[in-house]
PDB file of C-alpha atoms in Angstrom:
ATOM      1  CA  MET H   1       5.568  34.103   1.812  1.00 39.00           C
ATOM      2  CA  SER H   2       2.892  36.036   3.682  1.00 44.00           C
ATOM      3  CA  LYS H   3       0.237  34.895   1.198  1.00 58.00           C
ATOM      4  CA  ASP H   4       0.918  31.264   2.122  1.00 68.00           C
ATOM      5  CA  VAL H   5       0.693  31.655   5.902  1.00 73.00           C
ATOM      6  CA  PRO H   6      -2.806  31.087   7.295  1.00 78.00           C
ATOM      7  CA  LYS H   7      -4.440  34.056   9.009  1.00 79.00           C
ATOM      8  CA  SER H   8      -6.305  32.075  11.684  1.00 83.00           C
ATOM      9  CA  SER H   9      -6.283  28.755  13.490  1.00 84.00           C
ATOM     10  CA  LEU H  10      -9.191  27.604  11.319  1.00 87.00           C
ATOM     11  CA  GLY H  11      -7.217  28.413   8.153  1.00 86.00           C
ATOM     12  CA  ALA H  12      -4.227  26.466   9.498  1.00 88.00           C
ATOM     13  CA  MET H  13      -6.447  23.482  10.307  1.00 92.00           C
ATOM     14  CA  VAL H  14      -7.986  23.553   6.811  1.00 93.00           C
ATOM     15  CA  GLN H  15      -4.538  23.615   5.217  1.00 92.00           C
ATOM     16  CA  ALA H  16      -3.413  20.731   7.458  1.00 93.00           C
ATOM     17  CA  ILE H  17      -6.437  18.680   6.388  1.00 95.00           C
ATOM     18  CA  VAL H  18      -5.826  19.480   2.705  1.00 94.00           C
ATOM     19  CA  SER H  19      -2.166  18.433   3.086  1.00 94.00           C
ATOM     20  CA  ILE H  20      -3.153  15.150   4.758  1.00 95.00           C
ATOM     21  CA  LEU H  21      -5.740  14.413   2.050  1.00 96.00           C
ATOM     22  CA  SER H  22      -3.134  15.207  -0.641  1.00 94.00           C
ATOM     23  CA  GLY H  23      -0.674  12.788   0.952  1.00 94.00           C
ATOM     24  CA  VAL H  24      -3.339  10.081   1.171  1.00 95.00           C
ATOM     25  CA  ALA H  25      -4.329  10.661  -2.483  1.00 94.00           C
ATOM     26  CA  VAL H  26      -0.710  10.357  -3.612  1.00 92.00           C
ATOM     27  CA  LEU H  27      -0.296   7.135  -1.593  1.00 92.00           C
ATOM     28  CA  ALA H  28      -3.510   5.799  -3.139  1.00 92.00           C
ATOM     29  CA  MET H  29      -2.095   6.518  -6.613  1.00 88.00           C
ATOM     30  CA  ALA H  30       1.082   4.655  -5.659  1.00 87.00           C
ATOM     31  CA  ALA H  31      -0.956   1.694  -4.417  1.00 87.00           C
ATOM     32  CA  TYR H  32      -3.092   1.647  -7.564  1.00 87.00           C
ATOM     33  CA  GLY H  33      -0.229   2.209 -10.005  1.00 83.00           C
ATOM     34  CA  TRP H  34       2.533   0.089  -8.479  1.00 84.00           C
ATOM     35  CA  VAL H  35       1.511  -2.036  -5.504  1.00 83.00           C
ATOM     36  CA  ALA H  36      -1.717  -3.504  -6.945  1.00 85.00           C
ATOM     37  CA  PRO H  37      -0.106  -4.498 -10.301  1.00 84.00           C
ATOM     38  CA  TRP H  38       2.867  -5.967  -8.434  1.00 81.00           C
ATOM     39  CA  ILE H  39       0.533  -8.087  -6.283  1.00 84.00           C
ATOM     40  CA  GLU H  40      -1.497  -9.116  -9.324  1.00 84.00           C
ATOM     41  CA  HIS H  41       1.583 -10.141 -11.336  1.00 84.00           C
ATOM     42  CA  ARG H  42       3.914 -11.406  -8.587  1.00 83.00           C
ATOM     43  CA  ASP H  43       3.612 -15.043  -9.690  1.00 85.00           C
ATOM     44  CA  TRP H  44       4.184 -14.207 -13.365  1.00 89.00           C
ATOM     45  CA  VAL H  45       7.398 -15.200 -15.144  1.00 90.00           C
ATOM     46  CA  ALA H  46       9.999 -12.762 -16.529  1.00 89.00           C
ATOM     47  CA  VAL H  47      10.767 -13.068 -20.253  1.00 92.00           C
ATOM     48  CA  SER H  48      12.755 -11.052 -22.787  1.00 91.00           C
ATOM     49  CA  VAL H  49      10.364  -9.365 -25.228  1.00 93.00           C
ATOM     50  CA  ARG H  50      11.231  -7.811 -28.582  1.00 93.00           C
ATOM     51  CA  TYR H  51       9.005  -5.102 -30.008  1.00 92.00           C
ATOM     52  CA  GLU H  52       8.834  -4.165 -33.685  1.00 91.00           C
ATOM     53  CA  ASN H  53       7.186  -0.896 -34.722  1.00 91.00           C
ATOM     54  CA  TYR H  54       4.833  -0.653 -37.687  1.00 87.00           C
ATOM     55  CA  ASP H  55       2.144   1.772 -38.828  1.00 87.00           C
ATOM     56  CA  CYS H  56       3.742   4.739 -37.032  1.00 90.00           C
ATOM     57  CA  ARG H  57       1.986   8.099 -37.235  1.00 90.00           C
ATOM     58  CA  MET H  58       2.129  11.527 -35.675  1.00 89.00           C
ATOM     59  CA  SER H  59      -0.499  12.085 -33.037  1.00 85.00           C
ATOM     60  CA  THR H  60      -1.432  14.711 -30.481  1.00 85.00           C
ATOM     61  CA  CYS H  61      -0.403  13.983 -26.907  1.00 84.00           C
ATOM     62  CA  VAL H  62      -1.523  15.901 -23.837  1.00 82.00           C
ATOM     63  CA  GLY H  63       1.214  17.058 -21.468  1.00 79.00           C
ATOM     64  CA  SER H  64       1.192  18.649 -18.063  1.00 74.00           C
ATOM     65  CA  LYS H  65      -1.358  21.393 -17.505  1.00 79.00           C
ATOM     66  CA  GLY H  66      -3.291  20.247 -20.576  1.00 79.00           C
ATOM     67  CA  SER H  67      -0.687  21.417 -23.098  1.00 86.00           C
ATOM     68  CA  ARG H  68      -0.822  19.579 -26.427  1.00 89.00           C
ATOM     69  CA  TYR H  69       2.185  18.549 -28.475  1.00 87.00           C
ATOM     70  CA  SER H  70       2.978  16.297 -31.411  1.00 88.00           C
ATOM     71  CA  CYS H  71       4.157  12.811 -30.584  1.00 88.00           C
ATOM     72  CA  GLN H  72       4.669   9.580 -32.439  1.00 89.00           C
ATOM     73  CA  GLU H  73       2.458   6.566 -31.851  1.00 91.00           C
ATOM     74  CA  CYS H  74       2.908   3.126 -33.374  1.00 91.00           C
ATOM     75  CA  ASP H  75       1.236  -0.198 -33.456  1.00 91.00           C
ATOM     76  CA  ARG H  76       3.892  -2.675 -32.487  1.00 91.00           C
ATOM     77  CA  LYS H  77       4.341  -6.402 -32.692  1.00 93.00           C
ATOM     78  CA  TYR H  78       5.797  -8.248 -29.745  1.00 93.00           C
ATOM     79  CA  ARG H  79       7.624 -11.579 -29.730  1.00 93.00           C
ATOM     80  CA  TYR H  80       9.005 -13.709 -26.956  1.00 94.00           C
ATOM     81  CA  GLU H  81       9.800 -17.323 -26.273  1.00 92.00           C
ATOM     82  CA  TYR H  82       8.497 -19.286 -23.315  1.00 92.00           C
ATOM     83  CA  ASN H  83       8.993 -23.024 -22.707  1.00 88.00           C
ATOM     84  CA  GLY H  84      10.136 -23.527 -26.284  1.00 88.00           C
ATOM     85  CA  ARG H  85       7.001 -21.855 -27.667  1.00 89.00           C
ATOM     86  CA  LYS H  86       7.268 -18.682 -29.738  1.00 91.00           C
ATOM     87  CA  ILE H  87       4.491 -16.263 -28.836  1.00 91.00           C
ATOM     88  CA  SER H  88       3.658 -13.041 -30.669  1.00 91.00           C
ATOM     89  CA  GLY H  89       0.932 -10.444 -30.766  1.00 91.00           C
ATOM     90  CA  VAL H  90       0.168  -6.770 -31.397  1.00 91.00           C
ATOM     91  CA  GLU H  91      -0.164  -3.727 -29.127  1.00 90.00           C
ATOM     92  CA  TYR H  92      -1.925  -0.660 -30.531  1.00 88.00           C
ATOM     93  CA  ASN H  93      -1.258   3.067 -30.068  1.00 85.00           C
ATOM     94  CA  LYS H  94       1.961   2.778 -28.095  1.00 86.00           C
ATOM     95  CA  SER H  95       5.068   4.940 -28.069  1.00 85.00           C
ATOM     96  CA  PRO H  96       7.654   3.524 -30.480  1.00 88.00           C
ATOM     97  CA  SER H  97      10.154   0.958 -29.261  1.00 86.00           C
ATOM     98  CA  ASN H  98      13.877   1.247 -29.987  1.00 84.00           C
ATOM     99  CA  GLY H  99      14.061  -2.442 -30.917  1.00 80.00           C
ATOM    100  CA  GLU H 100      16.105  -3.566 -27.910  1.00 87.00           C
ATOM    101  CA  PRO H 101      14.760  -6.553 -25.956  1.00 90.00           C
ATOM    102  CA  VAL H 102      13.064  -5.553 -22.698  1.00 90.00           C
ATOM    103  CA  LYS H 103      12.169  -7.489 -19.566  1.00 90.00           C
ATOM    104  CA  ALA H 104       8.451  -8.102 -19.171  1.00 89.00           C
ATOM    105  CA  TYR H 105       6.248 -10.556 -17.307  1.00 89.00           C
ATOM    106  CA  ILE H 106       3.807 -13.137 -18.638  1.00 89.00           C
ATOM    107  CA  ASN H 107       1.216 -15.355 -17.048  1.00 88.00           C
ATOM    108  CA  PRO H 108       2.774 -18.850 -17.127  1.00 87.00           C
ATOM    109  CA  LYS H 109      -0.668 -20.504 -17.071  1.00 86.00           C
ATOM    110  CA  ASN H 110      -1.906 -18.552 -20.080  1.00 84.00           C
ATOM    111  CA  PRO H 111       0.966 -16.873 -21.990  1.00 87.00           C
ATOM    112  CA  GLY H 112      -0.191 -13.855 -23.921  1.00 85.00           C
ATOM    113  CA  LYS H 113       0.319 -10.111 -23.827  1.00 85.00           C
ATOM    114  CA  PRO H 114       3.369  -9.246 -21.684  1.00 88.00           C
ATOM    115  CA  PHE H 115       3.127  -6.909 -18.710  1.00 85.00           C
ATOM    116  CA  ARG H 116       5.857  -4.322 -18.155  1.00 82.00           C
ATOM    117  CA  SER H 117       6.213  -3.220 -14.567  1.00 78.00           C
ATOM    118  CA  PRO H 118       6.130   0.528 -13.829  1.00 79.00           C
ATOM    119  CA  SER H 119       9.308   2.455 -13.058  1.00 79.00           C
ATOM    120  CA  VAL H 120      10.691   2.015  -9.535  1.00 82.00           C
ATOM    121  CA  GLY H 121      12.214   5.516  -9.690  1.00 84.00           C
ATOM    122  CA  LEU H 122       8.780   7.023 -10.298  1.00 83.00           C
ATOM    123  CA  PHE H 123       7.396   5.011  -7.386  1.00 86.00           C
ATOM    124  CA  ILE H 124      10.116   6.423  -5.101  1.00 89.00           C
ATOM    125  CA  LEU H 125       9.271   9.940  -6.322  1.00 88.00           C
ATOM    126  CA  VAL H 126       5.583   9.418  -5.509  1.00 89.00           C
ATOM    127  CA  ILE H 127       6.429   8.181  -2.004  1.00 90.00           C
ATOM    128  CA  PHE H 128       8.698  11.222  -1.517  1.00 92.00           C
ATOM    129  CA  LEU H 129       5.832  13.517  -2.578  1.00 92.00           C
ATOM    130  CA  SER H 130       3.482  11.910  -0.056  1.00 93.00           C
ATOM    131  CA  ILE H 131       6.060  12.343   2.723  1.00 95.00           C
ATOM    132  CA  PHE H 132       6.420  15.978   1.650  1.00 94.00           C
ATOM    133  CA  ALA H 133       2.615  16.436   1.915  1.00 94.00           C
ATOM    134  CA  PHE H 134       2.569  14.916   5.405  1.00 95.00           C
ATOM    135  CA  ALA H 135       5.462  17.200   6.443  1.00 95.00           C
ATOM    136  CA  PHE H 136       3.404  20.205   5.336  1.00 93.00           C
ATOM    137  CA  ALA H 137       0.502  18.862   7.385  1.00 94.00           C
ATOM    138  CA  ALA H 138       2.778  18.694  10.457  1.00 94.00           C
ATOM    139  CA  VAL H 139       3.856  22.305   9.902  1.00 93.00           C
ATOM    140  CA  TYR H 140       0.242  23.470   9.594  1.00 92.00           C
ATOM    141  CA  ILE H 141      -0.759  21.531  12.724  1.00 93.00           C
ATOM    142  CA  GLY H 142       2.054  23.335  14.596  1.00 90.00           C
ATOM    143  CA  ILE H 143       0.812  26.686  13.280  1.00 87.00           C
ATOM    144  CA  TYR H 144      -2.737  25.730  14.304  1.00 90.00           C
ATOM    145  CA  LYS H 145      -1.628  24.994  17.887  1.00 90.00           C
ATOM    146  CA  SER H 146       0.311  28.252  18.127  1.00 83.00           C
ATOM    147  CA  TYR H 147      -2.548  30.316  16.701  1.00 83.00           C
ATOM    148  CA  LYS H 148      -5.061  28.590  18.996  1.00 86.00           C
ATOM    149  CA  ALA H 149      -2.936  29.500  22.043  1.00 82.00           C
ATOM    150  CA  LEU H 150      -2.614  33.108  20.839  1.00 81.00           C
ATOM    151  CA  GLU H 151      -6.359  33.350  20.161  1.00 81.00           C
ATOM    152  CA  LYS H 152      -7.080  31.967  23.630  1.00 81.00           C
ATOM    153  CA  ALA H 153      -4.786  34.643  25.103  1.00 76.00           C
ATOM    154  CA  GLY H 154      -6.579  37.334  23.064  1.00 77.00           C
ATOM    155  CA  ARG H 155      -3.513  38.153  20.944  1.00 78.00           C
ATOM    156  CA  LYS H 156      -4.996  38.314  17.452  1.00 79.00           C
ATOM    157  CA  ASP H 157      -2.624  41.216  16.782  1.00 78.00           C
ATOM    158  CA  LEU H 158       0.324  38.788  16.947  1.00 79.00           C
ATOM    159  CA  ILE H 159      -1.430  36.359  14.621  1.00 78.00           C
ATOM    160  CA  GLN H 160      -1.901  39.182  12.096  1.00 81.00           C
ATOM    161  CA  LYS H 161       1.791  40.134  12.333  1.00 79.00           C
ATOM    162  CA  ILE H 162       2.834  36.505  11.772  1.00 78.00           C
ATOM    163  CA  ALA H 163       0.433  36.146   8.832  1.00 78.00           C
ATOM    164  CA  ASP H 164       1.841  39.360   7.307  1.00 78.00           C
ATOM    165  CA  GLY H 165       5.372  37.950   7.571  1.00 73.00           C
ATOM    166  CA  GLU H 166       6.572  40.473  10.144  1.00 78.00           C
ATOM    167  CA  ASP H 167       9.020  39.653  12.931  1.00 77.00           C
ATOM    168  CA  ILE H 168       7.698  39.420  16.474  1.00 76.00           C
ATOM    169  CA  THR H 169       9.759  41.266  19.070  1.00 74.00           C
ATOM    170  CA  ASP H 170       9.791  41.095  22.867  1.00 71.00           C
ATOM    171  CA  ALA H 171       8.057  44.473  22.902  1.00 73.00           C
ATOM    172  CA  ASP H 172       5.160  42.977  20.877  1.00 71.00           C
ATOM    173  CA  ILE H 173       4.866  40.037  23.254  1.00 71.00           C
ATOM    174  CA  ASN H 174       4.941  42.201  26.412  1.00 70.00           C
ATOM    175  CA  LYS H 175       2.754  44.959  24.938  1.00 71.00           C
ATOM    176  CA  TYR H 176      -0.207  44.228  27.221  1.00 64.00           C
ATOM    177  CA  GLY H 177       1.782  42.972  30.200  1.00 60.00           C
ATOM    178  CA  PRO H 178       1.647  39.496  31.667  1.00 59.00           C
ATOM    179  CA  PRO H 179      -1.582  37.549  31.230  1.00 59.00           C
ATOM    180  CA  LYS H 180      -4.128  38.194  33.927  1.00 63.00           C
ATOM    181  CA  PRO H 181      -5.002  35.171  36.080  1.00 65.00           C
ATOM    182  CA  LYS H 182      -8.410  33.688  35.568  1.00 66.00           C
ATOM    183  CA  TYR H 183     -10.162  32.928  38.814  1.00 68.00           C
ATOM    184  CA  GLY H 184     -12.274  29.804  38.844  1.00 61.00           C
ATOM    185  CA  SER H 185     -15.430  29.076  40.772  1.00 57.00           C
ATOM    186  CA  SER H 186     -13.398  27.697  43.720  1.00 54.00           C
ATOM    187  CA  ALA H 187     -11.929  31.191  44.419  1.00 51.00           C
ATOM    188  CA  LYS H 188     -15.396  32.778  44.498  1.00 52.00           C
ATOM    189  CA  ASN H 189     -16.718  30.275  47.036  1.00 53.00           C
ATOM    190  CA  SER H 190     -13.991  30.900  49.660  1.00 49.00           C
TER     191      SER H 190
END
């Protein structure tokens, strides 16, 4: 744990800023991936679409951390019915479908390729991650305030003990006695 604790108020402030920027980036991804498509397609009509795989082949997919693995990709035909019209088309290089009808959305003014909305569960996970990032930022802001007060009191020894993960005792706090009062310019003039 001691490697993760900042060693100065500046380090705590930097980590707070990084946490805030991470939370904002995750929220921006959520807006781009879920909110913007929802706004764009909110007046579209739901239909039941059937996919049929053809020309399936093994391909190389890239996983987390850049790892590569074999995966199957197919071209697939889609079919749906809207206002008594049967509409079909082809999607290329998609993961294979299991053949079950799925709910998708189409533009009622110009029926064509269906749009499948992203997973709501994944959206909730992304929002949770952004909240987690902002919680870290709050923790680092608290550490920053504590370190700033200790630096102002000249107690960098306590900051070092905290950063090293050691416990602070009453003896450590009272080591130099109570803080000495600082006399302002008004005391010198009287």
